[in-house]
Tab-separated table of C-alpha atoms in Angstrom:
chain	number	residue	atom	x	y	z
A	1	LEU	CA	-42.426	-83.196	-91.817
A	2	THR	CA	-46.227	-83.243	-90.469
A	3	THR	CA	-45.856	-87.026	-89.667
A	4	SER	CA	-42.701	-86.690	-87.693
A	5	HIS	CA	-43.685	-83.781	-85.759
A	6	ARG	CA	-47.116	-85.693	-84.887
A	7	ALA	CA	-45.058	-88.572	-83.955
A	8	TYR	CA	-43.008	-86.371	-81.553
A	9	PHE	CA	-45.811	-84.680	-80.071
A	10	ARG	CA	-47.665	-88.145	-79.252
A	11	THR	CA	-44.746	-89.576	-77.938
A	12	HIS	CA	-44.422	-86.747	-75.430
A	13	THR	CA	-48.009	-85.898	-74.657
A	14	ASN	CA	-50.166	-89.029	-75.021
A	15	PRO	CA	-50.961	-90.768	-71.588
A	16	ARG	CA	-50.012	-94.650	-71.614
A	17	PHE	CA	-52.281	-97.596	-72.585
A	18	GLU	CA	-53.000	-98.520	-68.847
A	19	TYR	CA	-55.876	-101.090	-69.666
A	20	PRO	CA	-56.875	-103.709	-71.615
A	21	TYR	CA	-59.846	-103.799	-73.795
A	22	TYR	CA	-62.218	-106.001	-75.749
A	23	ALA	CA	-62.539	-105.789	-79.130
A	24	ALA	CA	-64.677	-102.645	-79.490
A	25	ALA	CA	-61.538	-100.477	-78.624
A	26	PRO	CA	-59.850	-98.652	-81.538
A	27	ALA	CA	-56.956	-100.667	-83.334
A	28	SER	CA	-54.085	-98.658	-83.329
A	29	THR	CA	-51.455	-100.092	-85.037
A	30	THR	CA	-48.398	-96.789	-85.078
A	31	PRO	CA	-47.608	-94.151	-83.034
A	32	CYS	CA	-49.212	-91.631	-85.574
A	33	SER	CA	-52.628	-92.805	-85.228
A	34	ILE	CA	-54.794	-90.769	-83.565
A	35	THR	CA	-55.666	-93.093	-80.880
A	36	SER	CA	-52.794	-94.561	-80.125
A	37	ARG	CA	-51.618	-95.384	-76.689
A	38	TRP	CA	-48.632	-97.664	-76.198
A	39	ARG	CA	-46.166	-98.830	-73.515
A	40	THR	CA	-43.081	-101.451	-73.576
A	41	PHE	CA	-44.167	-103.073	-70.076
A	42	ALA	CA	-46.931	-105.357	-69.079
A	43	LEU	CA	-47.751	-104.611	-65.716
A	44	THR	CA	-48.761	-101.164	-64.224
A	45	GLU	CA	-48.937	-99.442	-60.843
A	46	ARG	CA	-52.550	-99.657	-61.430
A	47	ASP	CA	-52.817	-103.546	-61.457
A	48	GLY	CA	-51.829	-103.270	-57.848
A	49	VAL	CA	-54.488	-100.871	-56.688
A	50	VAL	CA	-57.229	-102.444	-55.658
A	51	SER	CA	-60.439	-102.552	-57.369
A	52	MET	CA	-63.184	-100.430	-55.911
A	53	MET	CA	-65.864	-102.736	-57.044
A	54	THR	CA	-64.457	-105.698	-55.683
A	55	ASN	CA	-61.898	-104.769	-52.877
A	56	GLN	CA	-59.555	-106.854	-54.299
A	57	ASN	CA	-56.276	-106.799	-55.741
A	58	LYS	CA	-55.733	-108.130	-59.378
A	59	MET	CA	-54.763	-111.399	-59.993
A	60	LEU	CA	-52.170	-112.644	-62.177
A	61	HIS	CA	-52.056	-116.221	-64.079
A	62	ILE	CA	-49.047	-117.161	-66.384
A	63	ASP	CA	-50.086	-120.094	-68.383
A	64	TYR	CA	-47.946	-122.079	-70.903
A	65	HIS	CA	-49.300	-121.876	-74.750
A	66	ASN	CA	-48.682	-125.369	-76.546
A	67	GLY	CA	-49.547	-123.664	-79.918
A	68	SER	CA	-47.028	-120.941	-79.426
A	69	GLY	CA	-44.491	-122.933	-76.982
A	70	ARG	CA	-44.993	-119.410	-75.194
A	71	TYR	CA	-46.118	-118.463	-71.766
A	72	ILE	CA	-49.379	-116.116	-71.643
A	73	TRP	CA	-49.284	-113.622	-68.787
A	74	TYR	CA	-53.022	-112.919	-68.119
A	75	VAL	CA	-54.271	-110.094	-65.941
A	76	GLU	CA	-57.513	-110.480	-64.645
A	77	GLY	CA	-58.252	-112.887	-67.383
A	78	MET	CA	-56.797	-110.430	-70.255
A	79	ALA	CA	-53.764	-111.299	-72.198
A	80	ARG	CA	-51.082	-108.932	-71.206
A	81	THR	CA	-47.887	-110.466	-72.747
A	82	SER	CA	-46.230	-113.689	-73.933
A	83	THR	CA	-42.511	-114.793	-72.643
A	84	SER	CA	-40.329	-117.719	-73.887
A	85	SER	CA	-39.493	-118.538	-70.440
A	86	LEU	CA	-41.005	-118.140	-67.221
A	87	GLY	CA	-38.417	-115.856	-65.030
A	88	ASN	CA	-37.251	-115.782	-61.233
A	89	VAL	CA	-38.975	-114.661	-57.853
A	90	TYR	CA	-36.769	-112.352	-56.124
A	91	ASP	CA	-36.884	-111.107	-52.363
A	92	VAL	CA	-37.203	-107.525	-51.190
A	93	ASP	CA	-33.075	-107.485	-51.502
A	94	GLY	CA	-33.029	-108.850	-54.772
A	95	GLY	CA	-32.208	-112.129	-53.816
A	96	TYR	CA	-32.990	-115.296	-55.751
A	97	VAL	CA	-35.954	-117.283	-54.443
A	98	ARG	CA	-37.442	-119.496	-56.727
A	99	LYS	CA	-38.795	-119.834	-60.558
A	100	ILE	CA	-41.957	-118.175	-61.149
A	101	GLN	CA	-44.460	-120.998	-61.308
A	102	SER	CA	-47.286	-121.292	-63.989
A	103	GLY	CA	-50.391	-122.379	-63.482
A	104	VAL	CA	-50.504	-120.325	-59.961
A	105	ALA	CA	-52.723	-117.380	-59.010
A	106	TYR	CA	-50.530	-114.572	-58.149
A	107	GLU	CA	-52.276	-111.575	-56.519
A	108	ILE	CA	-50.590	-108.192	-57.835
A	109	ASN	CA	-49.990	-106.404	-54.570
A	110	CYS	CA	-49.510	-102.835	-54.068
A	111	GLY	CA	-48.399	-103.540	-50.136
A	112	LYS	CA	-44.812	-102.489	-49.758
A	113	TYR	CA	-42.112	-103.424	-47.414
A	114	GLU	CA	-40.528	-101.153	-45.200
A	115	ASN	CA	-37.509	-100.560	-47.631
A	116	ASP	CA	-39.559	-100.953	-50.801
A	117	ILE	CA	-40.175	-97.866	-52.925
A	118	SER	CA	-40.160	-98.920	-56.275
A	119	LYS	CA	-42.373	-98.158	-58.743
A	120	TYR	CA	-42.813	-100.766	-61.667
A	121	SER	CA	-43.553	-98.290	-64.851
A	122	CYS	CA	-40.676	-100.377	-66.999
A	123	VAL	CA	-39.388	-103.532	-68.192
A	124	GLY	CA	-37.565	-105.544	-65.752
A	125	CYS	CA	-39.000	-102.997	-62.554
A	126	PRO	CA	-39.542	-104.989	-59.629
A	127	VAL	CA	-43.459	-106.065	-59.385
A	128	ARG	CA	-44.683	-107.269	-56.008
A	129	VAL	CA	-47.082	-110.384	-56.154
A	130	CYS	CA	-48.480	-112.757	-53.506
A	131	ARG	CA	-49.209	-116.502	-53.959
A	132	GLN	CA	-52.734	-116.924	-53.944
A	133	TYR	CA	-52.532	-120.186	-52.169
A	134	ASP	CA	-50.148	-119.569	-49.484
A	135	GLY	CA	-50.206	-115.795	-49.360
A	136	LYS	CA	-46.159	-115.811	-49.868
A	137	CYS	CA	-45.098	-112.404	-51.093
A	138	ASP	CA	-42.235	-111.386	-53.178
A	139	TYR	CA	-41.297	-109.958	-56.206
A	140	ILE	CA	-41.140	-110.454	-60.110
A	141	GLU	CA	-39.461	-108.510	-63.064
A	142	ASN	CA	-42.017	-106.665	-65.107
A	143	PRO	CA	-41.760	-108.158	-68.607
A	144	ALA	CA	-42.008	-106.555	-71.797
A	145	MET	CA	-45.064	-106.618	-73.782
A	146	ASP	CA	-44.816	-108.783	-76.350
A	147	ALA	CA	-48.014	-109.923	-78.440
A	148	ARG	CA	-46.300	-113.120	-80.201
A	149	GLY	CA	-48.595	-116.047	-79.718
A	150	ILE	CA	-51.468	-114.164	-78.319
A	151	GLU	CA	-52.452	-111.849	-81.253
A	152	GLY	CA	-55.941	-112.492	-82.612
A	153	THR	CA	-57.253	-114.337	-79.599
A	154	SER	CA	-60.457	-113.694	-77.632
A	155	ARG	CA	-58.658	-112.682	-74.556
A	156	MET	CA	-56.280	-110.477	-75.988
């Protein structure tokens, strides 16, 4: 009974795990762990906030990992998730634009179009990104957290 009460309490009171940490971070493996922080989606609203240190938006890179056969999503050089496919890019109205490109730098942008009131704190929620090389801004779907192929790497 104590364990189920603790799990219920933590799922309703603990704040989300917002930032990736290096090896010094506590390694929680269950919702009942004292230091646990869990979320199901890879990108957060804080990723779209301009850094106070650099005065720039965070960068998203998606690279294909031959060993796992998966696409690894990196935010500021830290692996966030892996996906089996790249997904699509959409315009502000949800219309298909193109496939997401791997090896391209995307700026995670909190700037919004006039009719854009969406938040991206869920799997599948739209996240505004801008290609660094041409500044073209569109939306991608926020991927689910998935560590397959990246667990145990130095960039996780």
